[in-house]
PDB file of C-alpha atoms in Angstrom:
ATOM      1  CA  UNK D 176       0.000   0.000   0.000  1.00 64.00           C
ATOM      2  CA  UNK D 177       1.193   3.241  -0.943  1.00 72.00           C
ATOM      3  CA  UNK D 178       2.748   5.687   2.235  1.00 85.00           C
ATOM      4  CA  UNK D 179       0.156   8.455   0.805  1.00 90.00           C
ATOM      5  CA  UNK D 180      -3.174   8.266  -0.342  1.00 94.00           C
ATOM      6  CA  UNK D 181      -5.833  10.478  -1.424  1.00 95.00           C
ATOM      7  CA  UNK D 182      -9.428  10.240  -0.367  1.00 96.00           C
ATOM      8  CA  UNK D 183     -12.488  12.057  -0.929  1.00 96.00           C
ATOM      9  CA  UNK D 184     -15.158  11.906   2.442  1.00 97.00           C
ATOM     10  CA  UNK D 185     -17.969  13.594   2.046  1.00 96.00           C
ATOM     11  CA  UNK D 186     -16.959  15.768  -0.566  1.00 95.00           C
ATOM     12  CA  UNK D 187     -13.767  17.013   1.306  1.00 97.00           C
ATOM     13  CA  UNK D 188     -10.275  15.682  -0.189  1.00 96.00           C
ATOM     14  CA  UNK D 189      -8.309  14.269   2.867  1.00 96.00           C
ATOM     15  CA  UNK D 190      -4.316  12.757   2.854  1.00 96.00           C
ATOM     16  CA  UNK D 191      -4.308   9.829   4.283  1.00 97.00           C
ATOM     17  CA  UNK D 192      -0.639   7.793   5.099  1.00 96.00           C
ATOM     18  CA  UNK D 193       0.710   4.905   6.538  1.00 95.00           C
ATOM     19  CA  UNK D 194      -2.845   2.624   6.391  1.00 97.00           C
ATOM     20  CA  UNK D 195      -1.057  -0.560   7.231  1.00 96.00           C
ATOM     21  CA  UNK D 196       0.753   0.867  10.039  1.00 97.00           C
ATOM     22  CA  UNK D 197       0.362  -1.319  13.089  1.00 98.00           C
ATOM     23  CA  UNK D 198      -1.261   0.648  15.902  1.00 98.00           C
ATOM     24  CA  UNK D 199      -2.150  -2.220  18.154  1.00 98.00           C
ATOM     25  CA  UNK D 200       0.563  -4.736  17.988  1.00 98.00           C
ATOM     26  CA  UNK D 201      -0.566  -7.156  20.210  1.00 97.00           C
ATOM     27  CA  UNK D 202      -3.978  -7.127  18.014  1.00 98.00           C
ATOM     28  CA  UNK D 203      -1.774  -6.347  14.723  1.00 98.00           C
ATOM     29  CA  UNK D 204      -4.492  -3.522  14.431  1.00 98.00           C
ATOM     30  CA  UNK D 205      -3.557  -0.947  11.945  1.00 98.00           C
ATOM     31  CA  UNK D 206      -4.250   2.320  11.186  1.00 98.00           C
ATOM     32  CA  UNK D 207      -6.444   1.789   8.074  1.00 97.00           C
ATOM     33  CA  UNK D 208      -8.810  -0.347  10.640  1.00 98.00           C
ATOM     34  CA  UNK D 209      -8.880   2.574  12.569  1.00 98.00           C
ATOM     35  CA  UNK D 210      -9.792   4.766  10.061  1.00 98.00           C
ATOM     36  CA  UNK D 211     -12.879   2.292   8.970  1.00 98.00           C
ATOM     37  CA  UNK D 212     -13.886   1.415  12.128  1.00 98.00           C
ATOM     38  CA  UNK D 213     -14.090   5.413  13.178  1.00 98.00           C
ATOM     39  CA  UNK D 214     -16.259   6.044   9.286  1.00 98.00           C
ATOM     40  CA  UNK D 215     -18.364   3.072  10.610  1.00 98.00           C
ATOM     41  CA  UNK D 216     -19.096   3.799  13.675  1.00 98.00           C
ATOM     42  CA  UNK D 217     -19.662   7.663  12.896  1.00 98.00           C
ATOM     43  CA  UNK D 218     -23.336   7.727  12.822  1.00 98.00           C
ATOM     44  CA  UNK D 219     -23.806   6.782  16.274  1.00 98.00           C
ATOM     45  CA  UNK D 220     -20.695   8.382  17.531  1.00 98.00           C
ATOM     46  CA  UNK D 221     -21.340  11.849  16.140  1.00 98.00           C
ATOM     47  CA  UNK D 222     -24.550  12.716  17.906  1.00 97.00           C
ATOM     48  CA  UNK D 223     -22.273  12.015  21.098  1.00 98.00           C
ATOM     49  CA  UNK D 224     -19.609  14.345  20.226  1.00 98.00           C
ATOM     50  CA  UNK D 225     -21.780  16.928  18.314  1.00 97.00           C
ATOM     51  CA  UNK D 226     -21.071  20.687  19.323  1.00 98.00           C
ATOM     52  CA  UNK D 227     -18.467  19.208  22.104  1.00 98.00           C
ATOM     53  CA  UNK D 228     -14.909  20.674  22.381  1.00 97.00           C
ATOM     54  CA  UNK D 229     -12.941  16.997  21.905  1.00 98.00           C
ATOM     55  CA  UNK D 230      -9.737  16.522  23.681  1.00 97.00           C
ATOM     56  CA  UNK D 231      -8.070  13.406  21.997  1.00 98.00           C
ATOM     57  CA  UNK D 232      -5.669  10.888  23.382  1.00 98.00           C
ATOM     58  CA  UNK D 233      -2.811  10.673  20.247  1.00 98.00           C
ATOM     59  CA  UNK D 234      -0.626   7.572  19.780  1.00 98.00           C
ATOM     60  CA  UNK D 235       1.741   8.123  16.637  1.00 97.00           C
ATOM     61  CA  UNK D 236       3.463   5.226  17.765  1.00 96.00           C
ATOM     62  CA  UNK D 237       0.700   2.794  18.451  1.00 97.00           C
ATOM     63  CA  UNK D 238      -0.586   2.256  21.951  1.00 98.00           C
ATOM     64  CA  UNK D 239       3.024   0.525  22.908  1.00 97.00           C
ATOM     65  CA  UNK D 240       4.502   3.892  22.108  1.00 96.00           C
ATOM     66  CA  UNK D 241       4.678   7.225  24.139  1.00 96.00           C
ATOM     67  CA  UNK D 242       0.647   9.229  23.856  1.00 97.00           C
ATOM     68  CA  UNK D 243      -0.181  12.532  24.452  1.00 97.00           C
ATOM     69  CA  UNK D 244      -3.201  14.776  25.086  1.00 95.00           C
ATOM     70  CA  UNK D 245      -4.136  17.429  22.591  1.00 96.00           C
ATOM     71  CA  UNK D 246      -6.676  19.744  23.306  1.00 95.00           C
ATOM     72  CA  UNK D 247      -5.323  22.553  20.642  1.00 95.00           C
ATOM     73  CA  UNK D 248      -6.207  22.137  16.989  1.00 96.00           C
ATOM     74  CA  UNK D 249      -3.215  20.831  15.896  1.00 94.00           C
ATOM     75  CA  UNK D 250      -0.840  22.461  13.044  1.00 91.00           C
ATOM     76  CA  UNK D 251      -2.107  22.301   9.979  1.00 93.00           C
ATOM     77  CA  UNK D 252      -5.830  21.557  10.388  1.00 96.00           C
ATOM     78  CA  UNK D 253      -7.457  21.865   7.521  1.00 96.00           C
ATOM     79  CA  UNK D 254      -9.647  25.057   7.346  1.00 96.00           C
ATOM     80  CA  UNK D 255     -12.912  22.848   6.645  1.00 97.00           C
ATOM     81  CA  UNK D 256     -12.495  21.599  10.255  1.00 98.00           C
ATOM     82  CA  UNK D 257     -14.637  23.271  13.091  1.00 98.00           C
ATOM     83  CA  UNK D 258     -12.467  25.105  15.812  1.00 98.00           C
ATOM     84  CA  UNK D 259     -14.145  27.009  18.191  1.00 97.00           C
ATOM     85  CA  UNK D 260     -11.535  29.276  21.065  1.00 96.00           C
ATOM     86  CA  UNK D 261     -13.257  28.530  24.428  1.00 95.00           C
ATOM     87  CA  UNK D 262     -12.168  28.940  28.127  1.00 88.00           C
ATOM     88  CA  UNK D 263      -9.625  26.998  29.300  1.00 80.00           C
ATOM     89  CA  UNK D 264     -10.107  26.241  32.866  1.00 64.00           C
ATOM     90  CA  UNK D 265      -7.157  24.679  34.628  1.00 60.00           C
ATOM     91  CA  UNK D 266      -4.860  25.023  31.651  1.00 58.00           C
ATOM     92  CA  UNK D 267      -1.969  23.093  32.395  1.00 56.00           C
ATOM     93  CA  UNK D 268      -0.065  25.954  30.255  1.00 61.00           C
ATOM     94  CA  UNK D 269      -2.042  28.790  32.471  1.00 65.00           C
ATOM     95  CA  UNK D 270      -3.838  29.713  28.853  1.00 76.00           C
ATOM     96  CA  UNK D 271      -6.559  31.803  29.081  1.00 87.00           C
ATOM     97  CA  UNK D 272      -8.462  30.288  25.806  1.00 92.00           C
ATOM     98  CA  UNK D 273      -7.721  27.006  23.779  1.00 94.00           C
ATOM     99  CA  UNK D 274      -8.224  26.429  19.873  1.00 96.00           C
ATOM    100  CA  UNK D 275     -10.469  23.166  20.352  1.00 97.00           C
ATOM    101  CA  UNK D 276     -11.409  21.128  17.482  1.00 98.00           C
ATOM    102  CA  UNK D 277     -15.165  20.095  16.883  1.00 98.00           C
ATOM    103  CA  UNK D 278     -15.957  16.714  15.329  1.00 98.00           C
ATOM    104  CA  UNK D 279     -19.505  17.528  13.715  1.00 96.00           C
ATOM    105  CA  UNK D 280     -18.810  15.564  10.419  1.00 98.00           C
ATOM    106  CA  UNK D 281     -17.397  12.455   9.112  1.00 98.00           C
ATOM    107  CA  UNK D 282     -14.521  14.290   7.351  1.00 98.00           C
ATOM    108  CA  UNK D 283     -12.990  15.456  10.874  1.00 98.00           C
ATOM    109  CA  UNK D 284     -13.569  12.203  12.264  1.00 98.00           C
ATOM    110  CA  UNK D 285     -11.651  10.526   9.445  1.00 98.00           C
ATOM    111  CA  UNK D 286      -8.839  13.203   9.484  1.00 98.00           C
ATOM    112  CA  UNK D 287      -8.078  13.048  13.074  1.00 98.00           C
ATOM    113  CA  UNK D 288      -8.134   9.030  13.084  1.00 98.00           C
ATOM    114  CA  UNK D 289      -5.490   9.449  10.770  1.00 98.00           C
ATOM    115  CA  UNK D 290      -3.498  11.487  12.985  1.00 98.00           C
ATOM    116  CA  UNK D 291      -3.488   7.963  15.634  1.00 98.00           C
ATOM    117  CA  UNK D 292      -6.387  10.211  17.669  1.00 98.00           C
ATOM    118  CA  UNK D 293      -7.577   6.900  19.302  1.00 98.00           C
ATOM    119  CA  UNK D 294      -9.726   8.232  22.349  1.00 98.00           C
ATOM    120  CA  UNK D 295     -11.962  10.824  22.022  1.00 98.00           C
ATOM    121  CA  UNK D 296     -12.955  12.707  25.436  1.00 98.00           C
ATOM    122  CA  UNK D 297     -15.892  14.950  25.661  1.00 98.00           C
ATOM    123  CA  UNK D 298     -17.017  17.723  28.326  1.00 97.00           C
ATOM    124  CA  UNK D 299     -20.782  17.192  29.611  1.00 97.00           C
ATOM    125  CA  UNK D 300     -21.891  20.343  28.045  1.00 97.00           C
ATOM    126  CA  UNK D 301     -22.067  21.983  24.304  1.00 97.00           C
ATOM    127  CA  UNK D 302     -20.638  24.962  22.895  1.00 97.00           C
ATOM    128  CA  UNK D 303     -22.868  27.572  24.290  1.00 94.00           C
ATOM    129  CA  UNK D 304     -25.123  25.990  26.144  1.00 95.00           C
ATOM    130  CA  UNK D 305     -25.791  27.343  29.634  1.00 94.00           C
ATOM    131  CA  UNK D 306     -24.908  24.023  31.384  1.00 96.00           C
ATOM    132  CA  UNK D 307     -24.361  20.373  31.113  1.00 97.00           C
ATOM    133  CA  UNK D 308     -27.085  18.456  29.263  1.00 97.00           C
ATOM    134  CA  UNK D 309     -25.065  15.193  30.694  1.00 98.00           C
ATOM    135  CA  UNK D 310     -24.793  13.733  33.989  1.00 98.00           C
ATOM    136  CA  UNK D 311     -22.148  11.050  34.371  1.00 98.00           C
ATOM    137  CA  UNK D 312     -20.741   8.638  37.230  1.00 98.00           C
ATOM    138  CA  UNK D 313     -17.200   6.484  36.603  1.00 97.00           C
ATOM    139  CA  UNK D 314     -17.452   3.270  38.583  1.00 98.00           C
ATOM    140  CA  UNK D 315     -13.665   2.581  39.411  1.00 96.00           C
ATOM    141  CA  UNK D 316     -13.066  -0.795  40.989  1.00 96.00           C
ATOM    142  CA  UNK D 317     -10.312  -1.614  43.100  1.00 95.00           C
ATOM    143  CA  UNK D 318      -9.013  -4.642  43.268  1.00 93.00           C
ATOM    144  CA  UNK D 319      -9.927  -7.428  43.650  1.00 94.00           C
ATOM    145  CA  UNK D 320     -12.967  -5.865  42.816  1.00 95.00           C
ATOM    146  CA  UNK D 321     -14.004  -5.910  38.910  1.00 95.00           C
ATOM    147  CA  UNK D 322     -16.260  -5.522  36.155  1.00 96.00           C
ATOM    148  CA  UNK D 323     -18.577  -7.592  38.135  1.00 96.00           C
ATOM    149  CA  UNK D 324     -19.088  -5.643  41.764  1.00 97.00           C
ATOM    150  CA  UNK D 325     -19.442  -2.659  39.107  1.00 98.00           C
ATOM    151  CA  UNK D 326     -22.443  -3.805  37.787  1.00 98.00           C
ATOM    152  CA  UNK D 327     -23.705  -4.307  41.174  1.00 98.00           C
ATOM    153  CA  UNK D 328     -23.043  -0.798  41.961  1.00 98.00           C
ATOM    154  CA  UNK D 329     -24.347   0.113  38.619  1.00 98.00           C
ATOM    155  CA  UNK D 330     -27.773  -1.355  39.659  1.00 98.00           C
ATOM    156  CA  UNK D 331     -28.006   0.581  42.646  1.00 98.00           C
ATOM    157  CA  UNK D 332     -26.808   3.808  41.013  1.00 98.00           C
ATOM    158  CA  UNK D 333     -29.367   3.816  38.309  1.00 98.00           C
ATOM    159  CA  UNK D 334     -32.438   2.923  41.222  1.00 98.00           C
ATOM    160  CA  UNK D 335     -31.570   5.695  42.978  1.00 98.00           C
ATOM    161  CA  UNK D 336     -31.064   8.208  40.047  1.00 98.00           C
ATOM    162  CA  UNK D 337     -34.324   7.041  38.985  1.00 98.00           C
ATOM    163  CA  UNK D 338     -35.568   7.753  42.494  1.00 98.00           C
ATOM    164  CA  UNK D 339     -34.847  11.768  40.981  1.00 97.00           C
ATOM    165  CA  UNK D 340     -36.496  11.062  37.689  1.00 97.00           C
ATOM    166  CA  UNK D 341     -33.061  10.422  36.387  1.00 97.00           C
ATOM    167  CA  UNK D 342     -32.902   7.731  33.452  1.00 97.00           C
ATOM    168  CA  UNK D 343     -29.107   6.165  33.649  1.00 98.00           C
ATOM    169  CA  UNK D 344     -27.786   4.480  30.659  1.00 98.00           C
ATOM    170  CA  UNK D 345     -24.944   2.014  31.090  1.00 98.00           C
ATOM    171  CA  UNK D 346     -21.424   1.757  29.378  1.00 98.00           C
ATOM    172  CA  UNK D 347     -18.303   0.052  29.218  1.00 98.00           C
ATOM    173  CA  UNK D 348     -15.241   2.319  30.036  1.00 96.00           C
ATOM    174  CA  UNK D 349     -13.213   0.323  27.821  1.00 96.00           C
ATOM    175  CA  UNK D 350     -10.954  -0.697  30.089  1.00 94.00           C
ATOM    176  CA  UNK D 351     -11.560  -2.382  34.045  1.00 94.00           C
ATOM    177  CA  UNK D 352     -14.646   0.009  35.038  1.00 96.00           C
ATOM    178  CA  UNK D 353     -18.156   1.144  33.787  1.00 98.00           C
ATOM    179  CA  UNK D 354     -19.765   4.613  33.550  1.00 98.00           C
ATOM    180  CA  UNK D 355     -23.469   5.491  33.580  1.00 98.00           C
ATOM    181  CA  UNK D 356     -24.916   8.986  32.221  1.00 98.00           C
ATOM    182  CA  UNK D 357     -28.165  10.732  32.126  1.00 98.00           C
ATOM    183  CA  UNK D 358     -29.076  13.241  29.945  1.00 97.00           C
ATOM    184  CA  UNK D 359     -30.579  16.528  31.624  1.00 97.00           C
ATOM    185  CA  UNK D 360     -31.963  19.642  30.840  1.00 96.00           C
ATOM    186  CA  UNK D 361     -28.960  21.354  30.259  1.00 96.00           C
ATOM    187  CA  UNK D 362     -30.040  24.535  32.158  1.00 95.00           C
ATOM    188  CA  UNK D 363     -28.423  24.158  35.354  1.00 97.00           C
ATOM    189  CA  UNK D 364     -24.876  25.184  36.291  1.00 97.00           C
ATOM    190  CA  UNK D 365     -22.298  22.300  36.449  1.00 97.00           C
ATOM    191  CA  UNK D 366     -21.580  22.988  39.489  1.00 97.00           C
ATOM    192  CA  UNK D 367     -24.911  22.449  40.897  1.00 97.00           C
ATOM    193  CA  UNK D 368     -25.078  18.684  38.919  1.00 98.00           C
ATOM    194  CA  UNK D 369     -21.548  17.627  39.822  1.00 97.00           C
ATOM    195  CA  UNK D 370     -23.108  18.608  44.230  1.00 97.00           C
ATOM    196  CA  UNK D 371     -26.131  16.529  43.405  1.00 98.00           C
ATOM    197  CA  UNK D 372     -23.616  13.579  41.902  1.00 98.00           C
ATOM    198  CA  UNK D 373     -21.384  13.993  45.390  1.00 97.00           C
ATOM    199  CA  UNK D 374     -24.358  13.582  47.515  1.00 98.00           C
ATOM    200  CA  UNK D 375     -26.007  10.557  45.756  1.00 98.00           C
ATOM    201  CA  UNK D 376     -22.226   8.711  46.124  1.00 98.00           C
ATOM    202  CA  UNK D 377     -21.888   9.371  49.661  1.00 97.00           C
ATOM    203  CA  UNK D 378     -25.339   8.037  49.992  1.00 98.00           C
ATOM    204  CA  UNK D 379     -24.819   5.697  48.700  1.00 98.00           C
ATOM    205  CA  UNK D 380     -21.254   4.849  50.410  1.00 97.00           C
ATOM    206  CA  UNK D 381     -22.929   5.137  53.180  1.00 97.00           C
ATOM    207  CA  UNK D 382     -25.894   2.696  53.085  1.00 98.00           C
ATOM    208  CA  UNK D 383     -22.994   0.582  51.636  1.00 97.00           C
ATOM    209  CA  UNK D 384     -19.516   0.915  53.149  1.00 96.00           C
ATOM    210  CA  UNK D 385     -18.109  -2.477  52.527  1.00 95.00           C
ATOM    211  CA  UNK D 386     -18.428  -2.180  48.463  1.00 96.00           C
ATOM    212  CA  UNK D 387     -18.236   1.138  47.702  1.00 97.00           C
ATOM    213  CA  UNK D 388     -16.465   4.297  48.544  1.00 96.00           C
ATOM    214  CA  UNK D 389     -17.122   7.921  47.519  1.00 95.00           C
ATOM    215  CA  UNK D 390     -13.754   9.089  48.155  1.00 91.00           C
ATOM    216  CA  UNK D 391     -10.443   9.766  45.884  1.00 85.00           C
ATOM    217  CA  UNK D 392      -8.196   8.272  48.179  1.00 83.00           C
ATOM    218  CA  UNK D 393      -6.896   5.794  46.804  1.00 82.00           C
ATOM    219  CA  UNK D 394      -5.955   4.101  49.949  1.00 83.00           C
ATOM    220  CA  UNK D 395      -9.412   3.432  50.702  1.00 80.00           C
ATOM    221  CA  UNK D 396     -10.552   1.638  47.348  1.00 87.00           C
ATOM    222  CA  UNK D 397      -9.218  -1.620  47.256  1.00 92.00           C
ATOM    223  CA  UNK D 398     -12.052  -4.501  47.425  1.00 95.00           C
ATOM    224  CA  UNK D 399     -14.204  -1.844  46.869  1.00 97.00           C
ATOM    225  CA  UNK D 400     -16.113   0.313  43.649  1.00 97.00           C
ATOM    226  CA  UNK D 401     -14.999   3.961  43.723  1.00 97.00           C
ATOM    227  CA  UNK D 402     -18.148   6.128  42.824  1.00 98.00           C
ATOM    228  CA  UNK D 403     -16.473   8.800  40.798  1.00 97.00           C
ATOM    229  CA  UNK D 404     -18.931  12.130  40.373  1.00 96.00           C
ATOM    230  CA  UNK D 405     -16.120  14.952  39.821  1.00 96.00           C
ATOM    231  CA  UNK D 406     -15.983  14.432  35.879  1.00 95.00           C
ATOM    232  CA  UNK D 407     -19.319  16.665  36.279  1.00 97.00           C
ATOM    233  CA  UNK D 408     -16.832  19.290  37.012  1.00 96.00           C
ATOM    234  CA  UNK D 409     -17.062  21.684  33.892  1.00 94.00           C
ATOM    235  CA  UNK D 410     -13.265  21.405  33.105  1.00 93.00           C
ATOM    236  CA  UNK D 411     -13.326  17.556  33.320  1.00 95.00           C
ATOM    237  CA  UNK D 412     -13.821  15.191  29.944  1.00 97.00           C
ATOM    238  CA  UNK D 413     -15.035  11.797  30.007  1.00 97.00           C
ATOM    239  CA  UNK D 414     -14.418   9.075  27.120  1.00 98.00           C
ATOM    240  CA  UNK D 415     -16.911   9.279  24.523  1.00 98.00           C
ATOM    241  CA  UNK D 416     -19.867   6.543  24.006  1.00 98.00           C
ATOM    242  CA  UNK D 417     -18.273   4.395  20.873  1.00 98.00           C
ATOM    243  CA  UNK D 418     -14.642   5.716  21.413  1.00 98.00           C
ATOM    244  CA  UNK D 419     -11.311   3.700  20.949  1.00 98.00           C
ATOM    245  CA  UNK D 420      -9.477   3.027  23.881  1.00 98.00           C
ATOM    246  CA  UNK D 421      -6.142   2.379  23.970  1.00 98.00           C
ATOM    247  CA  UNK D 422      -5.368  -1.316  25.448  1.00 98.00           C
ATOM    248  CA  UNK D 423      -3.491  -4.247  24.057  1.00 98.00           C
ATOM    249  CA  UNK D 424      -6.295  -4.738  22.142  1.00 98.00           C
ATOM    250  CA  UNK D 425      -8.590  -1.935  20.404  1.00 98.00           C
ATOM    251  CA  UNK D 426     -11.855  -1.915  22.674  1.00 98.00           C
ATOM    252  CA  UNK D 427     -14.489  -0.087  22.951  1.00 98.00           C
ATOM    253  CA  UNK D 428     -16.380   2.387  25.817  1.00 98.00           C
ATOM    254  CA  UNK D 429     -19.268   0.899  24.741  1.00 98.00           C
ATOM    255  CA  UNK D 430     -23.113   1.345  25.332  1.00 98.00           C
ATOM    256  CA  UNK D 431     -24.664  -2.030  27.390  1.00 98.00           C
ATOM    257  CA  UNK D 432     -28.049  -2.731  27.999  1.00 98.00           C
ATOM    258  CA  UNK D 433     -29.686  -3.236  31.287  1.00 98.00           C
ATOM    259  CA  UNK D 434     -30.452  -6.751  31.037  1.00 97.00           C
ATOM    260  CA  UNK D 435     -26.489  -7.488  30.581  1.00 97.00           C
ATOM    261  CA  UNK D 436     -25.710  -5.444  33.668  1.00 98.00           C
ATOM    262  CA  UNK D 437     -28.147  -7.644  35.638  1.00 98.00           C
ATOM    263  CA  UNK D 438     -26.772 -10.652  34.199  1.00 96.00           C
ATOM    264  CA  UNK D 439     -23.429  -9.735  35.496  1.00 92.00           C
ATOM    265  CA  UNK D 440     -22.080 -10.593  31.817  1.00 89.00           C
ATOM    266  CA  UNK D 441     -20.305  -7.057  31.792  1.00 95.00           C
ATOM    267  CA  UNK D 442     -16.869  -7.344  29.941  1.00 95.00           C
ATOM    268  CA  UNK D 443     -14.668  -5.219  27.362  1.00 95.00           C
ATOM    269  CA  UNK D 444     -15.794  -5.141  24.366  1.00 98.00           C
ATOM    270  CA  UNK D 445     -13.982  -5.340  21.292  1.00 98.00           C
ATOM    271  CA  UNK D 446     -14.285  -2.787  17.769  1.00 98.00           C
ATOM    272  CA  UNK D 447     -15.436  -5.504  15.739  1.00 98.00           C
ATOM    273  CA  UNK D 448     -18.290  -6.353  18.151  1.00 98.00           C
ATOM    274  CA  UNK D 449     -19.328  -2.832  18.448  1.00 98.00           C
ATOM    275  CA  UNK D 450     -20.102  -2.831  14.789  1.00 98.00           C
ATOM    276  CA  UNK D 451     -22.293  -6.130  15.333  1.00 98.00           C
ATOM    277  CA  UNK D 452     -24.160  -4.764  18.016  1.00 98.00           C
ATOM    278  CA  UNK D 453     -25.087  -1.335  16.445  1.00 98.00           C
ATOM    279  CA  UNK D 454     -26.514  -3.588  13.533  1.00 97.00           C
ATOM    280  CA  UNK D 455     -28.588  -5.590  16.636  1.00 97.00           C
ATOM    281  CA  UNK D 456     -29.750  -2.529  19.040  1.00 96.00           C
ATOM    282  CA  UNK D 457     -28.854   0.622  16.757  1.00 97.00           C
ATOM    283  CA  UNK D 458     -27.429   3.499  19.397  1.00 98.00           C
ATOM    284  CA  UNK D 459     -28.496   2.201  22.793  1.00 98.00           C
ATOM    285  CA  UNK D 460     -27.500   5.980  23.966  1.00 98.00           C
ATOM    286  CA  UNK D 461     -30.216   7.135  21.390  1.00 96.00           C
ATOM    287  CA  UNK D 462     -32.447   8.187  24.423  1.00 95.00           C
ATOM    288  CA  UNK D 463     -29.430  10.346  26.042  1.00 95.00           C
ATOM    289  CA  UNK D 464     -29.989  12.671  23.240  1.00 92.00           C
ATOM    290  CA  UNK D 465     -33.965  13.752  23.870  1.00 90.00           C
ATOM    291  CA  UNK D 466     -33.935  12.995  28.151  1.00 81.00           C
ATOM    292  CA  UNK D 467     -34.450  16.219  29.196  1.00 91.00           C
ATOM    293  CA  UNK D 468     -35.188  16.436  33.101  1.00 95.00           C
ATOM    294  CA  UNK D 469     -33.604  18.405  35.546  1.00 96.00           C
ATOM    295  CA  UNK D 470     -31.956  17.574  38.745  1.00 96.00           C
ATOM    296  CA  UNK D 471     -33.088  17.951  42.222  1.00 92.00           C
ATOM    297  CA  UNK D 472     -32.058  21.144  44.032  1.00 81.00           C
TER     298      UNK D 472
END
């Protein structure tokens, strides 16, 4: 395969190069899989991502190879790509604004796969909207605690969110946790959503202290499932429903249904399954887009 190709997406001419690279070496996935599985997955990722500053997770190297977080548009974008200068709250550069690139069409998407952008991470609010139309909760286990206790805690989570009029939708985080988010009005500061989170964890800690913990100390988490509520915080991103993560092998944060989390049958899931399920279920997320209620003040 030739180093540099030309391809037309949606009527804008991209570069591509280096298709057969191998970006996953333990999976011998390459970067032309990358590319397809990001222009296949695109109509159920998008709506996700849609208006959302993205800060991507780069690995020129493959996910064996050094990464790095870019936030900036980086040089050379293309001047068909969406960049929108927004706030940066606790810049690690002490920047005032950053140049953030918007993924609202299939040409960005395929453009910044190309560039070994493997994880996509996502605020839980849009580009001028007056707060976050997303709730979300990271389940962290600690070990020995897994996949499993985190569906246990998941269960809970989404009883008592429901409790609020909350509807909780269950993913994978690609990796040894889940994360559950609700959609919400959108008209309420993030500050207020990321209290309410706090207080349902602690509650929740508290009716169970021997499985799960509300805290960030880390000394406090093994055996246990770490109820994580600060990625409501309004500078905080959280991995994107269909994104790539980057583990020995190229899975998935990916959308579960209810009846698996019951079942206990949690476990990472894998691009090429991704693909098969969004033929089965469509976007299980679909109903994150229209839930509009508001939290409890």
């Amino acid at each position: 395969m030739p180093d540099r190709i030309l391809v037309h997406v949606d009527g804008r001419q991209l570069e591509l190069s280096n298709l057969d690279k191998v970006l996953y070496p333990a999976a011998g996935y390459t970067r032309g899989e990358i590319i397809d599985y990001y222009t296949r997955v695109s109509p159920v990722l998008r709506p996700h991502i849609q208006n959302r500053p993205l800060t991507r997770i780069r690995y020129p190297n493959g996910v064996d190879g050094n990464s790095f977080f870019e936030k900036n548009a980086p040089a050379g974008v293309p001047p068909w790509v969406r960049v929108e200068t927004l706030p940066a709250p606790g810049s690690t550069r002490d920047r005032e604004t950053l140049d953030y690139v918007v993924a609202d069409d299939l040409p960005t998407l395929v453009y910044l796969a190309n560039l070994a952008a493997l994880e996509l991470h996502v605020p839980q609010w849009t580009v001028g909207s007056a707060g976050p139309d997303r709730l979300v909760v990271d389940l962290d286990p600690g070990a020995p605690a897994g996949l499993a206790e985190c569906a246990e805690v998941a269960l809970l989570l989404r009883d008592r969110l429901a409790a609020d009029g909350l509807t909780a939708l269950p993913k994978t985080s690609g990796r040894k946790g889940m994360q559950l988010m609700c959609g919400l009005a959108g008209n309420q500061p993030a500050e207020a959503v990321a209290s309410y989170t706090h207080r349902v964890a602690a509650e929740l800690a508290r009716q169970h202290p021997k499985t799960i913990t509300a805290q960030m100390t880390k000394s406090l988490r093994p055996g246990k499932v770490f109820i994580d509520w600060s990625q409501n915080n309004a500078a905080k991103t959280t991995v994107a429903p269909y994104s790539l993560r980057a583990e020995p092998a190229p899975t998935v944060s990916a959308p579960l249904t209810w009846p698996e989390v019951e079942a206990g049958t949690v476990r990472p899931l894998l691009a090429t399954e991704v693909l098969t399920r969004i033929e089965e279920y469509g976007d299980l997320f679909a109903d994150l887009i229209t839930a509009r209620p508001e939290i409890p003040t």
